[in-house]
PDB file of C-alpha atoms in Angstrom:
ATOM      1  CA  UNK A   1     -42.409-170.021 -28.053  1.00  0.00           C
ATOM      2  CA  UNK A   2     -38.651-170.129 -27.897  1.00  0.00           C
ATOM      3  CA  UNK A   3     -36.343-170.138 -24.939  1.00  0.00           C
ATOM      4  CA  UNK A   4     -35.136-166.678 -24.010  1.00  0.00           C
ATOM      5  CA  UNK A   5     -34.789-166.719 -20.235  1.00  0.00           C
ATOM      6  CA  UNK A   6     -34.724-163.315 -18.648  1.00  0.00           C
ATOM      7  CA  UNK A   7     -33.710-162.005 -15.264  1.00  0.00           C
ATOM      8  CA  UNK A   8     -36.660-160.783 -13.233  1.00  0.00           C
ATOM      9  CA  UNK A   9     -36.439-156.970 -12.941  1.00  0.00           C
ATOM     10  CA  UNK A  10     -36.724-155.284  -9.559  1.00  0.00           C
ATOM     11  CA  UNK A  11     -40.295-154.621  -8.543  1.00  0.00           C
ATOM     12  CA  UNK A  12     -41.822-157.576 -10.391  1.00  0.00           C
ATOM     13  CA  UNK A  13     -42.928-160.469  -8.238  1.00  0.00           C
ATOM     14  CA  UNK A  14     -43.389-163.731 -10.120  1.00  0.00           C
ATOM     15  CA  UNK A  15     -46.838-165.285  -9.732  1.00  0.00           C
ATOM     16  CA  UNK A  16     -47.250-168.875  -8.637  1.00  0.00           C
ATOM     17  CA  UNK A  17     -47.782-171.510 -11.284  1.00  0.00           C
ATOM     18  CA  UNK A  18     -50.673-174.019 -11.111  1.00  0.00           C
ATOM     19  CA  UNK A  19     -48.205-176.593  -9.794  1.00  0.00           C
ATOM     20  CA  UNK A  20     -47.218-174.290  -6.895  1.00  0.00           C
ATOM     21  CA  UNK A  21     -43.780-173.082  -8.069  1.00  0.00           C
ATOM     22  CA  UNK A  22     -42.897-169.502  -8.999  1.00  0.00           C
ATOM     23  CA  UNK A  23     -43.075-168.744 -12.729  1.00  0.00           C
ATOM     24  CA  UNK A  24     -40.172-167.668 -14.895  1.00  0.00           C
ATOM     25  CA  UNK A  25     -40.039-164.572 -17.071  1.00  0.00           C
ATOM     26  CA  UNK A  26     -39.899-165.152 -20.842  1.00  0.00           C
ATOM     27  CA  UNK A  27     -39.964-162.987 -23.956  1.00  0.00           C
ATOM     28  CA  UNK A  28     -41.935-164.009 -27.028  1.00  0.00           C
ATOM     29  CA  UNK A  29     -40.277-164.428 -30.412  1.00  0.00           C
ATOM     30  CA  UNK A  30     -43.448-164.979 -32.445  1.00  0.00           C
ATOM     31  CA  UNK A  31     -44.706-162.442 -34.975  1.00  0.00           C
ATOM     32  CA  UNK A  32     -47.976-161.472 -33.278  1.00  0.00           C
ATOM     33  CA  UNK A  33     -46.413-161.125 -29.822  1.00  0.00           C
ATOM     34  CA  UNK A  34     -42.813-160.201 -30.728  1.00  0.00           C
ATOM     35  CA  UNK A  35     -40.727-159.199 -27.671  1.00  0.00           C
ATOM     36  CA  UNK A  36     -43.724-159.129 -25.310  1.00  0.00           C
ATOM     37  CA  UNK A  37     -42.831-160.378 -21.836  1.00  0.00           C
ATOM     38  CA  UNK A  38     -44.901-162.994 -20.050  1.00  0.00           C
ATOM     39  CA  UNK A  39     -44.859-165.271 -17.027  1.00  0.00           C
ATOM     40  CA  UNK A  40     -44.524-168.925 -17.870  1.00  0.00           C
ATOM     41  CA  UNK A  41     -44.467-172.254 -16.071  1.00  0.00           C
ATOM     42  CA  UNK A  42     -40.975-173.240 -14.994  1.00  0.00           C
ATOM     43  CA  UNK A  43     -41.426-177.002 -14.693  1.00  0.00           C
ATOM     44  CA  UNK A  44     -41.170-179.454 -17.551  1.00  0.00           C
ATOM     45  CA  UNK A  45     -42.048-183.137 -17.784  1.00  0.00           C
ATOM     46  CA  UNK A  46     -38.329-183.983 -18.117  1.00  0.00           C
ATOM     47  CA  UNK A  47     -35.008-182.178 -18.319  1.00  0.00           C
ATOM     48  CA  UNK A  48     -33.731-181.996 -21.899  1.00  0.00           C
ATOM     49  CA  UNK A  49     -30.014-182.499 -22.525  1.00  0.00           C
ATOM     50  CA  UNK A  50     -27.883-179.321 -22.629  1.00  0.00           C
ATOM     51  CA  UNK A  51     -27.164-179.715 -26.335  1.00  0.00           C
ATOM     52  CA  UNK A  52     -30.872-179.962 -27.140  1.00  0.00           C
ATOM     53  CA  UNK A  53     -31.543-176.731 -25.245  1.00  0.00           C
ATOM     54  CA  UNK A  54     -28.849-174.927 -27.229  1.00  0.00           C
ATOM     55  CA  UNK A  55     -30.130-176.235 -30.559  1.00  0.00           C
ATOM     56  CA  UNK A  56     -33.791-175.845 -29.533  1.00  0.00           C
ATOM     57  CA  UNK A  57     -34.557-179.273 -30.971  1.00  0.00           C
ATOM     58  CA  UNK A  58     -36.313-180.754 -27.960  1.00  0.00           C
ATOM     59  CA  UNK A  59     -38.785-178.792 -25.909  1.00  0.00           C
ATOM     60  CA  UNK A  60     -40.238-181.068 -23.249  1.00  0.00           C
ATOM     61  CA  UNK A  61     -43.954-180.797 -22.565  1.00  0.00           C
ATOM     62  CA  UNK A  62     -44.942-178.625 -19.598  1.00  0.00           C
ATOM     63  CA  UNK A  63     -46.278-179.965 -16.332  1.00  0.00           C
ATOM     64  CA  UNK A  64     -48.865-177.187 -16.360  1.00  0.00           C
ATOM     65  CA  UNK A  65     -49.843-174.621 -18.973  1.00  0.00           C
ATOM     66  CA  UNK A  66     -49.766-171.405 -16.957  1.00  0.00           C
ATOM     67  CA  UNK A  67     -49.033-168.240 -18.972  1.00  0.00           C
ATOM     68  CA  UNK A  68     -49.747-164.638 -18.030  1.00  0.00           C
ATOM     69  CA  UNK A  69     -48.809-161.687 -20.236  1.00  0.00           C
ATOM     70  CA  UNK A  70     -47.012-158.734 -18.636  1.00  0.00           C
ATOM     71  CA  UNK A  71     -46.857-156.552 -21.757  1.00  0.00           C
ATOM     72  CA  UNK A  72     -50.313-156.278 -23.282  1.00  0.00           C
ATOM     73  CA  UNK A  73     -49.258-154.849 -26.682  1.00  0.00           C
ATOM     74  CA  UNK A  74     -46.266-155.068 -29.000  1.00  0.00           C
ATOM     75  CA  UNK A  75     -44.260-151.829 -29.023  1.00  0.00           C
ATOM     76  CA  UNK A  76     -44.002-150.019 -32.356  1.00  0.00           C
ATOM     77  CA  UNK A  77     -40.177-150.171 -32.390  1.00  0.00           C
ATOM     78  CA  UNK A  78     -40.357-153.939 -31.765  1.00  0.00           C
ATOM     79  CA  UNK A  79     -42.836-154.340 -34.641  1.00  0.00           C
ATOM     80  CA  UNK A  80     -40.503-152.342 -36.927  1.00  0.00           C
ATOM     81  CA  UNK A  81     -37.557-154.453 -35.765  1.00  0.00           C
ATOM     82  CA  UNK A  82     -39.474-157.647 -36.523  1.00  0.00           C
ATOM     83  CA  UNK A  83     -40.392-156.355 -40.004  1.00  0.00           C
ATOM     84  CA  UNK A  84     -36.727-155.494 -40.653  1.00  0.00           C
ATOM     85  CA  UNK A  85     -35.730-158.995 -39.535  1.00  0.00           C
ATOM     86  CA  UNK A  86     -38.342-160.533 -41.824  1.00  0.00           C
ATOM     87  CA  UNK A  87     -37.155-158.398 -44.781  1.00  0.00           C
ATOM     88  CA  UNK A  88     -33.531-159.267 -44.038  1.00  0.00           C
ATOM     89  CA  UNK A  89     -34.384-162.982 -43.921  1.00  0.00           C
ATOM     90  CA  UNK A  90     -36.224-162.639 -47.246  1.00  0.00           C
ATOM     91  CA  UNK A  91     -33.125-161.021 -48.818  1.00  0.00           C
ATOM     92  CA  UNK A  92     -30.884-163.740 -47.405  1.00  0.00           C
ATOM     93  CA  UNK A  93     -33.205-166.456 -48.724  1.00  0.00           C
ATOM     94  CA  UNK A  94     -33.348-164.758 -52.145  1.00  0.00           C
ATOM     95  CA  UNK A  95     -29.540-164.714 -52.196  1.00  0.00           C
ATOM     96  CA  UNK A  96     -29.431-168.391 -51.283  1.00  0.00           C
ATOM     97  CA  UNK A  97     -31.885-169.216 -54.072  1.00  0.00           C
ATOM     98  CA  UNK A  98     -29.840-167.153 -56.562  1.00  0.00           C
ATOM     99  CA  UNK A  99     -26.603-168.883 -55.507  1.00  0.00           C
ATOM    100  CA  UNK A 100     -28.233-172.307 -55.868  1.00  0.00           C
ATOM    101  CA  UNK A 101     -29.467-171.368 -59.342  1.00  0.00           C
ATOM    102  CA  UNK A 102     -25.985-170.137 -60.342  1.00  0.00           C
ATOM    103  CA  UNK A 103     -24.452-173.326 -58.961  1.00  0.00           C
ATOM    104  CA  UNK A 104     -26.928-175.469 -60.917  1.00  0.00           C
ATOM    105  CA  UNK A 105     -26.111-173.547 -64.107  1.00  0.00           C
ATOM    106  CA  UNK A 106     -22.385-173.934 -63.441  1.00  0.00           C
ATOM    107  CA  UNK A 107     -22.836-177.665 -62.839  1.00  0.00           C
ATOM    108  CA  UNK A 108     -24.832-177.963 -66.075  1.00  0.00           C
ATOM    109  CA  UNK A 109     -22.025-176.178 -67.971  1.00  0.00           C
ATOM    110  CA  UNK A 110     -19.466-178.515 -66.416  1.00  0.00           C
ATOM    111  CA  UNK A 111     -21.531-181.566 -67.396  1.00  0.00           C
ATOM    112  CA  UNK A 112     -21.905-180.212 -70.957  1.00  0.00           C
ATOM    113  CA  UNK A 113     -18.146-179.584 -71.179  1.00  0.00           C
ATOM    114  CA  UNK A 114     -17.454-183.111 -69.942  1.00  0.00           C
ATOM    115  CA  UNK A 115     -19.900-184.544 -72.497  1.00  0.00           C
ATOM    116  CA  UNK A 116     -18.272-182.524 -75.309  1.00  0.00           C
ATOM    117  CA  UNK A 117     -14.799-183.635 -74.182  1.00  0.00           C
ATOM    118  CA  UNK A 118     -15.966-187.269 -74.023  1.00  0.00           C
ATOM    119  CA  UNK A 119     -17.463-186.993 -77.523  1.00  0.00           C
ATOM    120  CA  UNK A 120     -14.208-185.458 -78.792  1.00  0.00           C
ATOM    121  CA  UNK A 121     -12.169-188.284 -77.222  1.00  0.00           C
ATOM    122  CA  UNK A 122     -14.540-190.842 -78.730  1.00  0.00           C
ATOM    123  CA  UNK A 123     -14.131-189.287 -82.193  1.00  0.00           C
ATOM    124  CA  UNK A 124     -10.337-189.296 -81.771  1.00  0.00           C
ATOM    125  CA  UNK A 125     -10.440-192.967 -80.726  1.00  0.00           C
ATOM    126  CA  UNK A 126     -12.529-193.815 -83.797  1.00  0.00           C
ATOM    127  CA  UNK A 127      -9.998-192.049 -86.049  1.00  0.00           C
ATOM    128  CA  UNK A 128      -7.128-193.899 -84.340  1.00  0.00           C
ATOM    129  CA  UNK A 129      -8.991-197.209 -84.613  1.00  0.00           C
ATOM    130  CA  UNK A 130      -9.555-196.657 -88.342  1.00  0.00           C
ATOM    131  CA  UNK A 131      -5.857-195.740 -88.735  1.00  0.00           C
ATOM    132  CA  UNK A 132      -4.842-198.923 -86.853  1.00  0.00           C
ATOM    133  CA  UNK A 133      -7.119-201.047 -89.074  1.00  0.00           C
ATOM    134  CA  UNK A 134      -5.565-199.535 -92.215  1.00  0.00           C
ATOM    135  CA  UNK A 135      -2.075-200.157 -90.805  1.00  0.00           C
ATOM    136  CA  UNK A 136      -2.903-203.790 -89.992  1.00  0.00           C
ATOM    137  CA  UNK A 137      -4.368-204.296 -93.460  1.00  0.00           C
ATOM    138  CA  UNK A 138      -1.244-202.815 -95.056  1.00  0.00           C
ATOM    139  CA  UNK A 139       0.958-204.991 -92.849  1.00  0.00           C
ATOM    140  CA  UNK A 140      -0.992-208.106 -93.852  1.00  0.00           C
ATOM    141  CA  UNK A 141      -0.470-207.236 -97.527  1.00  0.00           C
ATOM    142  CA  UNK A 142       3.274-206.725 -97.071  1.00  0.00           C
ATOM    143  CA  UNK A 143       4.585-208.453 -93.891  1.00  0.00           C
ATOM    144  CA  UNK A 144       8.171-207.353 -94.554  1.00  0.00           C
ATOM    145  CA  UNK A 145       7.295-203.638 -94.561  1.00  0.00           C
ATOM    146  CA  UNK A 146       7.618-203.305 -90.791  1.00  0.00           C
ATOM    147  CA  UNK A 147      10.910-205.188 -90.646  1.00  0.00           C
ATOM    148  CA  UNK A 148      12.468-203.279 -93.537  1.00  0.00           C
ATOM    149  CA  UNK A 149      11.160-199.890 -92.373  1.00  0.00           C
ATOM    150  CA  UNK A 150       9.166-199.386 -95.529  1.00  0.00           C
ATOM    151  CA  UNK A 151       6.080-197.441 -94.719  1.00  0.00           C
ATOM    152  CA  UNK A 152       3.564-197.030 -97.501  1.00  0.00           C
ATOM    153  CA  UNK A 153       2.432-193.433 -98.002  1.00  0.00           C
ATOM    154  CA  UNK A 154      -0.827-192.760 -96.193  1.00  0.00           C
ATOM    155  CA  UNK A 155      -0.350-195.928 -94.150  1.00  0.00           C
ATOM    156  CA  UNK A 156      -0.940-194.123 -90.869  1.00  0.00           C
ATOM    157  CA  UNK A 157      -3.446-191.757 -92.382  1.00  0.00           C
ATOM    158  CA  UNK A 158      -0.873-188.955 -92.417  1.00  0.00           C
ATOM    159  CA  UNK A 159       0.033-187.516 -95.784  1.00  0.00           C
ATOM    160  CA  UNK A 160       3.656-186.513 -96.076  1.00  0.00           C
ATOM    161  CA  UNK A 161       4.579-183.448 -97.985  1.00  0.00           C
ATOM    162  CA  UNK A 162       7.558-183.521-100.334  1.00  0.00           C
ATOM    163  CA  UNK A 163       9.513-181.079 -98.139  1.00  0.00           C
ATOM    164  CA  UNK A 164       9.708-183.646 -95.299  1.00  0.00           C
ATOM    165  CA  UNK A 165      11.155-186.373 -97.511  1.00  0.00           C
TER     166      UNK A 165
END
């Protein structure tokens, strides 16, 4: 049962808890007892830090387990409200799942694009490496070609057309 402290309405007198203190008024947030009011023990085994109360992470154990229901049945409008909340949460969760799926697909596309780009760069490097090997081989055959500016045709793997010359 969650914390939802309520002010005690006029005309209601809080009963005494087993430990001798007056009870506090709470409202249930569970499905079977949604928005039903009940009296609950006010004392806890220790005081949780303020932040823990806000986040509802720590709920200290009670000193006694006194609970007495004020509302005996869940009202129809409260049941409808709870069903609407449940449906809304289901839609939100479905949207979250759909967004995660879209994000995974997008990430897969990005990874594929990166792999294709890496393969393309690797192929370009292999072509350039082969071109460099041919150039070195041609330079070893004719060491003066570089100094004299004589480039054999096809030396760099690029064929010149007669219009350029």
